[in-house]
Amino acid sequence: MGLFTAVSALVMASFAVTRHMRLNSSLYDLGIKSQVIWNTSQGDWFASTVEVTHYLGDHVQFIFLPMALLMRLWSDVRLLLILQAVVLALGAIPLYRVAQRKLSRPWIALLIGSMYLLYPLVGFVNRFDFHPVVFTLALFPLAYDLLDSGHPRWATFVTLLILSLREETGLTLFMFGLYLVLFERSRWRWGALWAGLGLSYSALALGVIIPTFRGETSDSIMRYAWLGGSVSEIISNILTTPSLVINHLLVPYRLTHIIKLFLPLGFLPLFSPFIMGALPALGYNLLSETPSQSVIYFQYFAPAVPFLFLGTIDTLRRLEPFLNTRPWGWSAVASGLMLSTAVAFIWDNPYTTPIQPPYFEVYGTERLIEREPFEAALALLPPEASVATMMGFGPHVALRPEMHLFLSYTRPELRQEGFPQSDYLLLHLNDGRWELNRRLFYPLVERALVLGYRPVFARADVVLLAHPRTGHTMPEAAEAAEAEMVGYIVQRTRDLYEGGGKFVPTATETLVAAAERWRVEVGEGMDTAVFANGLHLHSYKLQPSYLVAGGGACVLLNWHNHSDTSLADANVFLHLNADDGYVLAQRDGIPVQE
């Protein structure tokens, strides 16, 4: 088992590091988490600049503290990827040990450990960047192994590590403890202790710590808005209108992924009370409206999986008297488990299965972006400078005090000009992954040049721009090269914009979020609409007053300028949107047209 575990750790670590080096890891979430851990290692505890100003306002993950100590020894994002791969692989060892004690066939224990290493979800969570909550795959089996082998105090220490992984892990620990109280009565005291610790910690983290640092309730509750606007309303609707929940769960993709959870284990966990431990993670993820939460491709189901394996071992233990009396019994079970594992792995190979919308995009080791020009630009980026960048570049520039996503809909206070005014902008002009809205992206790149950002590097679609405050100047002999780079950037963005970027569909809520600083909804006959730059849209008139498919329309805008703003520096986005946000027609330009 040790050899198979070591080989698996090497394979998973190599895969994770390779995809990262090929620019396929993402700012969400590897960049975010690595920045928080690095800031903590520098003494700025839990500081974050991407979504929130303090990470404890988003997630409660005190495991970052010991990780910060490791990052002081090796300040590299790859440390986190290797650590995750090793911990994931080590999860096979406690499962193997438990199966050895519970079952009379040692080779079945080896099979259980091997099935874990080939379990598709294990490969998928290793593929999707870095999430400490997946450590539960190893720590929950370890806690039970230590308890079952007579080391309850060490097991309790492991449960404290589990609580440090994320705020909701306490709910799973609560059910784990309740299982011990109800079904392993000799350990009921430890079960009661664990249940109390788990429930208390999750209540503290979700009800006090996150709202305190965020200034409001966690935005995660919006994922359950279909059930109600508050926790009490959500719980009430679940209890009083079960048909609402059933209809929500009967969506095909949710049913499919429930099958994918149990198929590799031959559905044996369904016959064991250990399934209790899986219920919290299954419940709060399947009830979410976020599609990525209800599939095996991400970290969300990780706390449930250990109990599926422990349930498999428990079911086999219960079947053992029957199987021992049949010469073919154990062989049939082993063959069935190997077949189900193989079918599940072929159905969803974690190394090759494409993960695209409606789920969060996850890429493997394919070469999609040239690394050489990115490395050349990165070498020119000062290590302490703030930077706004792309999803694929984010993890590579995260180890600095301030980093942002260039085109982002969070933290509007940073987007007064449409994008964060960082010291540097490190961009790729033709990387449309992670649903980059090109129609919004290209005008912002040109706006950066208008605002005075100067090119430092521009080649093969990789662009590095410096804010005027950085004092960056090109050598006198290189001024022609700077002008050439400006021309390249402008021409390239316009070509890509006209080549399809301006026709990208955009949901209404995205338009509102992206342009909330300037956008004003007006109606015909309205007296005035004041924009942030001092321009007043006094009124508009639509001719004809109704629209006909395929016909033309004229919109007359009546502007008043009560500021020093030059009309040549302003840009009007006039869009005709369908109900789904698709842009049916548009005209973009300065307010005055000759």
Short mmCIF file of C-alpha atoms in Angstrom, two decimals, residues 5-492:
data_model
loop_
_atom_site.label_atom_id
_atom_site.label_comp_id
_atom_site.label_asym_id
_atom_site.label_seq_id
_atom_site.Cartn_x
_atom_site.Cartn_y
_atom_site.Cartn_z
CA THR A 5 0.48 5.64 -2.22
CA ALA A 6 3.92 7.07 -2.99
CA VAL A 7 3.48 6.57 -6.73
CA SER A 8 0.04 8.19 -6.62
CA ALA A 9 1.40 11.18 -4.69
CA LEU A 10 4.16 11.61 -7.29
CA VAL A 11 1.71 11.39 -10.21
CA MET A 12 -0.78 13.83 -8.67
CA ALA A 13 1.91 16.33 -7.66
CA SER A 14 3.53 16.20 -11.11
CA PHE A 15 0.17 16.73 -12.79
CA ALA A 16 -0.77 19.67 -10.55
CA VAL A 17 2.58 21.42 -10.94
CA THR A 18 2.66 20.85 -14.72
CA ARG A 19 -0.79 22.37 -15.28
CA HIS A 20 0.21 25.32 -13.11
CA MET A 21 3.43 25.91 -15.04
CA ARG A 22 1.46 25.78 -18.30
CA LEU A 23 -0.70 28.69 -17.07
CA ASN A 24 -3.80 26.54 -16.54
CA SER A 25 -4.26 27.16 -12.82
CA SER A 26 -6.48 30.11 -11.94
CA LEU A 27 -6.62 33.14 -9.71
CA TYR A 28 -9.89 31.71 -8.38
CA ASP A 29 -8.89 29.98 -6.15
CA LEU A 30 -5.16 29.22 -6.22
CA GLY A 31 -4.19 32.86 -6.58
CA ILE A 32 -6.49 34.00 -3.79
CA LYS A 33 -5.41 31.37 -1.28
CA SER A 34 -1.71 31.58 -2.04
CA GLN A 35 -1.78 35.37 -1.59
CA VAL A 36 -3.51 35.05 1.80
CA ILE A 37 -1.02 32.42 2.98
CA TRP A 38 1.92 34.49 1.72
CA ASN A 39 0.61 37.68 3.36
CA THR A 40 0.18 35.76 6.60
CA SER A 41 3.76 34.50 6.34
CA GLN A 42 4.85 38.14 6.06
CA GLY A 43 2.97 39.12 9.23
CA ASP A 44 -0.10 40.58 7.51
CA TRP A 45 -2.47 37.90 8.77
CA PHE A 46 -5.25 36.77 6.42
CA ALA A 47 -4.89 39.90 4.26
CA SER A 48 -6.54 39.58 0.87
CA THR A 49 -7.12 42.04 -1.96
CA VAL A 50 -9.16 40.11 -4.55
CA GLU A 51 -12.69 39.56 -3.18
CA VAL A 52 -12.54 40.92 0.38
CA THR A 53 -10.06 42.96 2.37
CA HIS A 54 -9.77 40.33 5.10
CA TYR A 55 -9.97 36.66 4.19
CA LEU A 56 -11.81 35.70 7.40
CA GLY A 57 -14.74 37.62 5.97
CA ASP A 58 -14.93 34.99 3.22
CA HIS A 59 -13.77 31.71 4.76
CA VAL A 60 -12.46 30.62 8.16
CA GLN A 61 -9.38 28.53 7.45
CA PHE A 62 -6.93 28.66 10.34
CA ILE A 63 -4.94 25.89 8.67
CA PHE A 64 -3.32 28.77 6.77
CA LEU A 65 -1.24 29.56 9.87
CA PRO A 66 0.99 26.44 9.78
CA MET A 67 1.02 26.69 5.97
CA ALA A 68 2.39 30.22 6.29
CA LEU A 69 5.32 28.82 8.28
CA LEU A 70 6.05 26.40 5.44
CA MET A 71 5.86 29.22 2.92
CA ARG A 72 8.55 31.07 4.82
CA LEU A 73 10.82 28.13 4.05
CA TRP A 74 9.86 27.98 0.36
CA SER A 75 7.97 30.97 -0.97
CA ASP A 76 6.44 29.30 -4.01
CA VAL A 77 2.86 28.50 -5.01
CA ARG A 78 3.98 25.02 -6.05
CA LEU A 79 4.49 24.20 -2.38
CA LEU A 80 0.72 24.22 -1.88
CA LEU A 81 0.07 22.02 -4.90
CA ILE A 82 2.64 19.43 -3.79
CA LEU A 83 1.37 19.48 -0.20
CA GLN A 84 -2.18 18.90 -1.37
CA ALA A 85 -1.19 15.98 -3.61
CA VAL A 86 0.75 14.29 -0.80
CA VAL A 87 -2.07 14.67 1.73
CA LEU A 88 -4.62 13.37 -0.77
CA ALA A 89 -2.53 10.27 -1.47
CA LEU A 90 -1.95 9.63 2.24
CA GLY A 91 -5.71 9.28 2.71
CA ALA A 92 -5.36 5.69 1.44
CA ILE A 93 -3.28 4.62 4.47
CA PRO A 94 -5.86 5.01 7.30
CA LEU A 95 -8.56 3.44 5.11
CA TYR A 96 -6.23 0.50 4.49
CA ARG A 97 -5.54 0.18 8.25
CA VAL A 98 -9.23 0.29 9.18
CA ALA A 99 -10.09 -2.32 6.54
CA GLN A 100 -7.27 -4.56 7.82
CA ARG A 101 -8.75 -4.55 11.32
CA LYS A 102 -12.40 -4.85 10.29
CA LEU A 103 -12.11 -7.51 7.57
CA SER A 104 -10.61 -10.98 7.64
CA ARG A 105 -9.13 -10.71 4.14
CA PRO A 106 -5.97 -8.50 4.11
CA TRP A 107 -6.02 -8.25 0.32
CA ILE A 108 -9.47 -6.62 0.49
CA ALA A 109 -7.87 -3.87 2.59
CA LEU A 110 -5.33 -3.34 -0.19
CA LEU A 111 -8.19 -3.17 -2.68
CA ILE A 112 -10.01 -0.53 -0.60
CA GLY A 113 -6.89 1.65 -0.42
CA SER A 114 -6.31 1.30 -4.15
CA MET A 115 -9.93 2.17 -4.91
CA TYR A 116 -9.50 5.37 -2.95
CA LEU A 117 -6.46 6.39 -4.99
CA LEU A 118 -8.40 5.72 -8.21
CA TYR A 119 -11.61 7.36 -6.97
CA PRO A 120 -12.41 10.04 -9.61
CA LEU A 121 -13.21 12.80 -7.11
CA VAL A 122 -9.72 12.48 -5.58
CA GLY A 123 -8.18 13.16 -8.97
CA PHE A 124 -10.55 16.00 -9.76
CA VAL A 125 -9.90 17.92 -6.52
CA ASN A 126 -6.16 17.54 -7.10
CA ARG A 127 -6.69 19.00 -10.57
CA PHE A 128 -8.64 22.04 -9.40
CA ASP A 129 -5.92 24.22 -7.90
CA PHE A 130 -5.67 24.23 -4.09
CA HIS A 131 -8.39 23.89 -1.43
CA PRO A 132 -7.47 22.84 2.14
CA VAL A 133 -10.97 21.41 2.69
CA VAL A 134 -9.93 18.40 0.58
CA PHE A 135 -7.57 17.43 3.42
CA THR A 136 -10.72 15.99 5.02
CA LEU A 137 -10.30 13.07 2.61
CA ALA A 138 -7.29 12.00 4.67
CA LEU A 139 -8.04 13.47 8.10
CA PHE A 140 -11.50 12.00 8.74
CA PRO A 141 -10.26 8.43 8.05
CA LEU A 142 -7.18 9.17 10.16
CA ALA A 143 -9.35 10.35 13.08
CA TYR A 144 -11.42 7.17 12.94
CA ASP A 145 -8.33 5.00 12.54
CA LEU A 146 -6.76 6.52 15.65
CA LEU A 147 -9.99 6.19 17.64
CA ASP A 148 -10.51 2.61 16.49
CA SER A 149 -6.94 1.63 17.36
CA GLY A 150 -7.14 3.01 20.89
CA HIS A 151 -5.76 6.55 20.56
CA PRO A 152 -8.78 8.81 21.18
CA ARG A 153 -6.74 11.81 22.30
CA TRP A 154 -4.70 11.85 19.11
CA ALA A 155 -7.94 11.36 17.19
CA THR A 156 -9.39 14.44 18.91
CA PHE A 157 -6.31 16.44 17.91
CA VAL A 158 -6.97 15.42 14.30
CA THR A 159 -10.57 16.64 14.60
CA LEU A 160 -9.23 20.06 15.62
CA LEU A 161 -7.17 20.09 12.42
CA ILE A 162 -10.34 19.21 10.52
CA LEU A 163 -12.15 22.21 12.02
CA SER A 164 -9.30 24.48 10.89
CA LEU A 165 -9.84 23.53 7.24
CA ARG A 166 -13.06 25.46 6.62
CA GLU A 167 -16.06 26.79 8.49
CA GLU A 168 -18.59 24.10 7.50
CA THR A 169 -16.43 21.06 8.37
CA GLY A 170 -17.85 21.28 11.88
CA LEU A 171 -21.23 20.17 10.53
CA THR A 172 -19.70 16.95 9.21
CA LEU A 173 -17.82 16.43 12.48
CA PHE A 174 -21.12 16.88 14.33
CA MET A 175 -22.73 14.06 12.34
CA PHE A 176 -19.62 11.90 12.74
CA GLY A 177 -19.86 12.32 16.50
CA LEU A 178 -23.58 11.59 16.43
CA TYR A 179 -22.87 8.37 14.54
CA LEU A 180 -20.47 7.30 17.31
CA VAL A 181 -23.07 8.08 19.98
CA LEU A 182 -25.78 6.07 18.24
CA PHE A 183 -23.89 3.13 16.70
CA GLU A 184 -20.59 2.72 18.56
CA ARG A 185 -21.84 3.08 22.10
CA SER A 186 -18.52 2.27 23.74
CA ARG A 187 -17.19 5.51 22.26
CA TRP A 188 -20.23 7.68 22.92
CA ARG A 189 -18.32 10.12 25.15
CA TRP A 190 -15.83 10.91 22.42
CA GLY A 191 -18.67 11.08 19.93
CA ALA A 192 -20.55 13.57 22.11
CA LEU A 193 -17.38 15.66 22.50
CA TRP A 194 -16.75 15.72 18.76
CA ALA A 195 -20.37 16.52 17.96
CA GLY A 196 -20.35 19.44 20.41
CA LEU A 197 -17.03 20.75 19.09
CA GLY A 198 -18.18 20.54 15.50
CA LEU A 199 -21.54 22.21 15.92
CA SER A 200 -20.16 24.96 18.17
CA TYR A 201 -17.29 25.75 15.83
CA SER A 202 -19.41 25.98 12.69
CA ALA A 203 -21.95 28.17 14.50
CA LEU A 204 -19.13 30.46 15.67
CA ALA A 205 -17.46 30.62 12.26
CA LEU A 206 -20.62 31.10 10.20
CA GLY A 207 -22.55 33.24 12.66
CA VAL A 208 -19.84 35.41 14.22
CA ILE A 209 -16.39 35.33 12.58
CA ILE A 210 -17.41 35.74 8.92
CA PRO A 211 -20.06 38.46 9.55
CA THR A 212 -17.62 40.33 11.83
CA PHE A 213 -14.83 40.51 9.27
CA ARG A 214 -17.13 40.92 6.29
CA GLY A 215 -19.46 43.43 7.84
CA GLU A 216 -22.44 41.39 6.69
CA THR A 217 -23.64 37.81 6.39
CA SER A 218 -21.60 35.60 4.08
CA ASP A 219 -22.63 35.89 0.44
CA SER A 220 -22.77 32.08 0.36
CA ILE A 221 -26.37 32.32 1.52
CA MET A 222 -27.23 33.71 -1.93
CA ARG A 223 -26.64 30.21 -3.28
CA TYR A 224 -29.80 29.16 -1.46
CA ALA A 225 -31.92 32.19 -2.37
CA TRP A 226 -34.46 29.91 -4.05
CA LEU A 227 -35.31 28.64 -0.56
CA GLY A 228 -35.52 32.01 1.16
CA GLY A 229 -33.69 35.18 2.09
CA SER A 230 -32.48 34.18 5.56
CA VAL A 231 -31.22 31.08 7.34
CA SER A 232 -34.44 30.72 9.34
CA GLU A 233 -36.59 31.06 6.20
CA ILE A 234 -34.46 28.51 4.35
CA ILE A 235 -34.75 25.96 7.16
CA SER A 236 -38.50 26.59 7.42
CA ASN A 237 -39.05 26.01 3.71
CA ILE A 238 -36.98 22.82 3.74
CA LEU A 239 -39.07 21.42 6.58
CA THR A 240 -42.49 22.59 5.44
CA THR A 241 -42.27 22.23 1.64
CA PRO A 242 -40.32 19.03 0.91
CA SER A 243 -41.73 18.93 -2.63
CA LEU A 244 -39.75 22.08 -3.38
CA VAL A 245 -36.54 20.35 -2.32
CA ILE A 246 -37.37 17.13 -4.19
CA ASN A 247 -37.99 19.01 -7.45
CA HIS A 248 -34.68 20.81 -6.99
CA LEU A 249 -32.79 17.55 -6.48
CA LEU A 250 -34.40 15.80 -9.45
CA VAL A 251 -32.44 17.89 -11.94
CA PRO A 252 -30.59 15.41 -14.21
CA TYR A 253 -27.05 16.65 -13.62
CA ARG A 254 -27.49 16.44 -9.84
CA LEU A 255 -28.84 12.89 -10.05
CA THR A 256 -25.99 11.93 -12.37
CA HIS A 257 -23.33 13.14 -9.97
CA ILE A 258 -24.96 11.44 -6.99
CA ILE A 259 -24.60 8.23 -8.98
CA LYS A 260 -20.97 9.13 -9.73
CA LEU A 261 -20.28 9.44 -5.99
CA PHE A 262 -21.54 5.94 -5.18
CA LEU A 263 -20.78 3.99 -8.36
CA PRO A 264 -17.03 3.47 -7.71
CA LEU A 265 -17.94 1.82 -4.40
CA GLY A 266 -20.65 -0.41 -5.80
CA PHE A 267 -23.29 1.59 -3.86
CA LEU A 268 -22.26 -0.32 -0.69
CA PRO A 269 -22.15 2.83 1.53
CA LEU A 270 -25.93 3.09 1.25
CA PHE A 271 -26.25 0.07 3.53
CA SER A 272 -24.14 1.41 6.40
CA PRO A 273 -24.99 3.95 9.12
CA PHE A 274 -21.64 5.60 8.31
CA ILE A 275 -23.62 7.40 5.60
CA MET A 276 -24.68 9.77 8.39
CA GLY A 277 -21.31 11.47 8.21
CA ALA A 278 -21.79 12.24 4.52
CA LEU A 279 -25.23 13.83 4.91
CA PRO A 280 -24.21 17.43 5.79
CA ALA A 281 -21.89 17.88 2.79
CA LEU A 282 -24.35 16.13 0.49
CA GLY A 283 -27.18 18.30 1.81
CA TYR A 284 -25.74 21.80 1.67
CA ASN A 285 -24.08 21.17 -1.70
CA LEU A 286 -27.01 19.54 -3.48
CA LEU A 287 -29.34 22.30 -2.23
CA SER A 288 -27.14 25.04 -3.69
CA GLU A 289 -28.12 26.79 -6.90
CA THR A 290 -24.46 26.95 -7.95
CA PRO A 291 -23.96 24.10 -10.47
CA SER A 292 -20.31 23.54 -9.52
CA GLN A 293 -21.34 22.65 -5.95
CA SER A 294 -23.37 19.64 -7.03
CA VAL A 295 -20.76 17.79 -9.10
CA ILE A 296 -17.71 15.64 -8.34
CA TYR A 297 -15.31 17.92 -10.23
CA PHE A 298 -14.72 20.27 -7.33
CA GLN A 299 -13.85 20.26 -3.64
CA TYR A 300 -17.35 20.64 -2.24
CA PHE A 301 -18.19 16.94 -1.72
CA ALA A 302 -14.77 16.14 -0.19
CA PRO A 303 -15.95 15.96 3.47
CA ALA A 304 -18.58 13.36 2.50
CA VAL A 305 -16.27 10.93 0.70
CA PRO A 306 -14.41 9.46 3.73
CA PHE A 307 -17.70 8.23 5.12
CA LEU A 308 -18.57 6.57 1.84
CA PHE A 309 -15.37 4.54 2.08
CA LEU A 310 -15.83 3.81 5.79
CA GLY A 311 -19.40 2.78 4.96
CA THR A 312 -18.09 0.42 2.27
CA ILE A 313 -15.78 -1.23 4.81
CA ASP A 314 -18.61 -1.47 7.34
CA THR A 315 -21.00 -3.03 4.80
CA LEU A 316 -18.38 -5.62 3.84
CA ARG A 317 -17.89 -6.39 7.54
CA ARG A 318 -21.61 -7.00 7.90
CA LEU A 319 -21.63 -9.25 4.82
CA GLU A 320 -18.57 -11.19 5.95
CA PRO A 321 -20.40 -14.14 7.58
CA PHE A 322 -22.28 -14.72 4.34
CA LEU A 323 -19.26 -14.21 2.09
CA ASN A 324 -17.08 -16.57 4.13
CA THR A 325 -19.52 -19.43 3.52
CA ARG A 326 -19.39 -19.04 -0.24
CA PRO A 327 -16.22 -20.07 -2.09
CA TRP A 328 -16.89 -17.42 -4.69
CA GLY A 329 -18.10 -14.75 -2.24
CA TRP A 330 -15.05 -12.56 -1.78
CA SER A 331 -13.91 -13.02 -5.36
CA ALA A 332 -17.28 -11.83 -6.64
CA VAL A 333 -17.22 -8.78 -4.35
CA ALA A 334 -13.66 -7.88 -5.35
CA SER A 335 -14.46 -8.29 -9.04
CA GLY A 336 -17.56 -6.15 -8.71
CA LEU A 337 -15.68 -3.37 -6.89
CA MET A 338 -12.84 -3.38 -9.41
CA LEU A 339 -15.33 -3.26 -12.27
CA SER A 340 -17.32 -0.39 -10.73
CA THR A 341 -14.11 1.56 -10.05
CA ALA A 342 -12.94 1.04 -13.63
CA VAL A 343 -16.30 2.08 -15.10
CA ALA A 344 -16.40 5.22 -12.94
CA PHE A 345 -12.82 6.16 -13.88
CA ILE A 346 -13.47 5.67 -17.60
CA TRP A 347 -16.74 7.62 -17.33
CA ASP A 348 -14.98 10.56 -15.66
CA ASN A 349 -11.22 10.45 -16.07
CA PRO A 350 -9.94 13.29 -13.84
CA TYR A 351 -6.90 13.82 -16.06
CA THR A 352 -8.73 14.28 -19.36
CA THR A 353 -12.42 15.09 -18.75
CA PRO A 354 -13.14 18.66 -19.95
CA ILE A 355 -14.82 20.87 -17.36
CA GLN A 356 -16.61 23.78 -19.02
CA PRO A 357 -19.63 26.02 -18.33
CA PRO A 358 -22.10 25.85 -16.69
CA TYR A 359 -19.40 24.71 -14.28
CA PHE A 360 -16.32 26.71 -13.38
CA GLU A 361 -13.73 26.07 -16.07
CA VAL A 362 -10.85 23.77 -15.10
CA TYR A 363 -7.97 22.95 -17.42
CA GLY A 364 -5.41 20.14 -17.37
CA THR A 365 -1.90 20.02 -18.80
CA GLU A 366 -2.81 21.11 -22.33
CA ARG A 367 -0.69 23.94 -23.81
CA LEU A 368 -3.08 26.83 -24.45
CA ILE A 369 -0.95 29.91 -23.69
CA GLU A 370 2.70 30.51 -24.63
CA ARG A 371 4.79 30.65 -21.49
CA GLU A 372 7.94 32.32 -22.89
CA PRO A 373 6.43 35.80 -23.49
CA PHE A 374 4.69 35.62 -20.14
CA GLU A 375 8.00 34.84 -18.41
CA ALA A 376 9.65 37.75 -20.22
CA ALA A 377 6.93 40.15 -19.05
CA LEU A 378 6.96 38.71 -15.52
CA ALA A 379 10.70 39.39 -15.25
CA LEU A 380 9.95 43.11 -15.71
CA LEU A 381 7.30 43.21 -12.96
CA PRO A 382 8.67 44.48 -9.62
CA PRO A 383 7.99 41.93 -6.83
CA GLU A 384 6.37 44.44 -4.44
CA ALA A 385 4.29 46.32 -6.99
CA SER A 386 0.52 45.98 -7.09
CA VAL A 387 -0.81 44.27 -10.19
CA ALA A 388 -4.13 43.65 -11.91
CA THR A 389 -4.07 40.61 -14.14
CA MET A 390 -5.84 37.70 -15.81
CA MET A 391 -7.26 34.53 -14.29
CA GLY A 392 -4.49 32.35 -15.73
CA PHE A 393 -1.70 34.74 -14.70
CA GLY A 394 -3.02 35.38 -11.17
CA PRO A 395 -1.42 32.41 -9.35
CA HIS A 396 1.99 33.38 -10.76
CA VAL A 397 1.91 36.94 -9.37
CA ALA A 398 -0.01 36.25 -6.16
CA LEU A 399 2.89 36.39 -3.70
CA ARG A 400 2.71 40.13 -3.19
CA PRO A 401 0.72 42.45 -0.89
CA GLU A 402 -1.73 43.65 -3.54
CA MET A 403 -3.11 41.75 -6.52
CA HIS A 404 -6.40 42.07 -8.39
CA LEU A 405 -8.34 40.55 -11.25
CA PHE A 406 -8.33 43.10 -14.08
CA LEU A 407 -11.93 42.50 -15.18
CA SER A 408 -13.77 41.84 -11.94
CA TYR A 409 -17.25 42.47 -10.56
CA THR A 410 -16.24 42.48 -6.90
CA ARG A 411 -15.06 45.41 -4.76
CA PRO A 412 -16.60 48.27 -6.79
CA GLU A 413 -14.55 50.81 -4.82
CA LEU A 414 -11.52 49.66 -6.85
CA ARG A 415 -13.25 50.01 -10.21
CA GLN A 416 -13.89 53.72 -10.48
CA GLU A 417 -12.20 53.68 -13.87
CA GLY A 418 -13.62 50.29 -14.80
CA PHE A 419 -10.65 48.30 -13.49
CA PRO A 420 -8.35 48.41 -10.44
CA GLN A 421 -5.78 51.19 -10.73
CA SER A 422 -2.84 48.96 -9.86
CA ASP A 423 0.80 49.86 -10.43
CA TYR A 424 0.97 47.40 -13.29
CA LEU A 425 -1.45 45.60 -15.59
CA LEU A 426 -0.29 42.17 -16.74
CA LEU A 427 -2.70 41.04 -19.46
CA HIS A 428 -3.18 38.55 -22.25
CA LEU A 429 -5.17 40.05 -25.09
CA ASN A 430 -6.48 36.76 -26.46
CA ASP A 431 -7.08 34.55 -23.42
CA GLY A 432 -10.85 34.26 -23.25
CA ARG A 433 -10.94 31.43 -20.74
CA TRP A 434 -13.01 31.49 -17.56
CA GLU A 435 -15.78 33.25 -19.50
CA LEU A 436 -13.85 36.50 -19.93
CA ASN A 437 -16.26 39.04 -21.38
CA ARG A 438 -14.28 40.34 -24.34
CA ARG A 439 -16.83 43.05 -25.11
CA LEU A 440 -16.05 44.65 -21.76
CA PHE A 441 -12.37 43.69 -21.70
CA TYR A 442 -11.04 45.35 -24.88
CA PRO A 443 -12.46 48.85 -24.26
CA LEU A 444 -10.89 48.75 -20.78
CA VAL A 445 -7.47 47.91 -22.23
CA GLU A 446 -7.70 50.96 -24.50
CA ARG A 447 -8.96 53.03 -21.59
CA ALA A 448 -5.84 52.11 -19.63
CA LEU A 449 -3.75 53.68 -22.39
CA VAL A 450 -5.94 56.80 -22.38
CA LEU A 451 -5.44 57.10 -18.61
CA GLY A 452 -1.68 57.19 -19.08
CA TYR A 453 -0.58 53.59 -18.59
CA ARG A 454 2.64 53.09 -20.53
CA PRO A 455 3.69 49.82 -22.16
CA VAL A 456 6.63 47.97 -20.67
CA PHE A 457 6.21 44.81 -22.69
CA ALA A 458 3.98 43.77 -25.60
CA ARG A 459 4.54 40.60 -27.56
CA ALA A 460 2.51 37.53 -28.60
CA ASP A 461 -0.64 39.01 -26.95
CA VAL A 462 1.12 39.38 -23.57
CA VAL A 463 1.05 43.00 -22.37
CA LEU A 464 2.57 44.68 -19.33
CA LEU A 465 1.47 48.27 -18.67
CA ALA A 466 2.81 50.62 -15.99
CA HIS A 467 0.77 53.27 -14.16
CA PRO A 468 2.16 56.84 -14.41
CA ARG A 469 2.73 56.88 -10.64
CA THR A 470 5.37 54.16 -10.96
CA GLY A 471 7.64 56.66 -12.69
CA HIS A 472 8.33 54.12 -15.38
CA THR A 473 9.94 55.70 -18.41
CA MET A 474 11.46 54.17 -21.48
CA PRO A 475 15.07 55.06 -22.29
CA GLU A 476 15.33 57.81 -24.87
CA ALA A 477 16.63 55.35 -27.41
CA ALA A 478 13.62 53.10 -26.82
CA GLU A 479 10.88 55.71 -27.26
CA ALA A 480 10.23 54.42 -30.76
CA ALA A 481 9.79 50.93 -29.32
CA GLU A 482 7.24 52.27 -26.84
CA ALA A 483 5.27 53.93 -29.60
CA GLU A 484 5.42 50.69 -31.55
CA MET A 485 4.06 48.77 -28.56
CA VAL A 486 1.19 51.23 -28.15
CA GLY A 487 0.34 50.81 -31.80
CA TYR A 488 0.50 47.03 -31.46
CA ILE A 489 -1.81 47.02 -28.41
CA VAL A 490 -4.37 49.37 -29.97
CA GLN A 491 -4.44 47.54 -33.28
CA ARG A 492 -4.58 44.11 -31.66
#
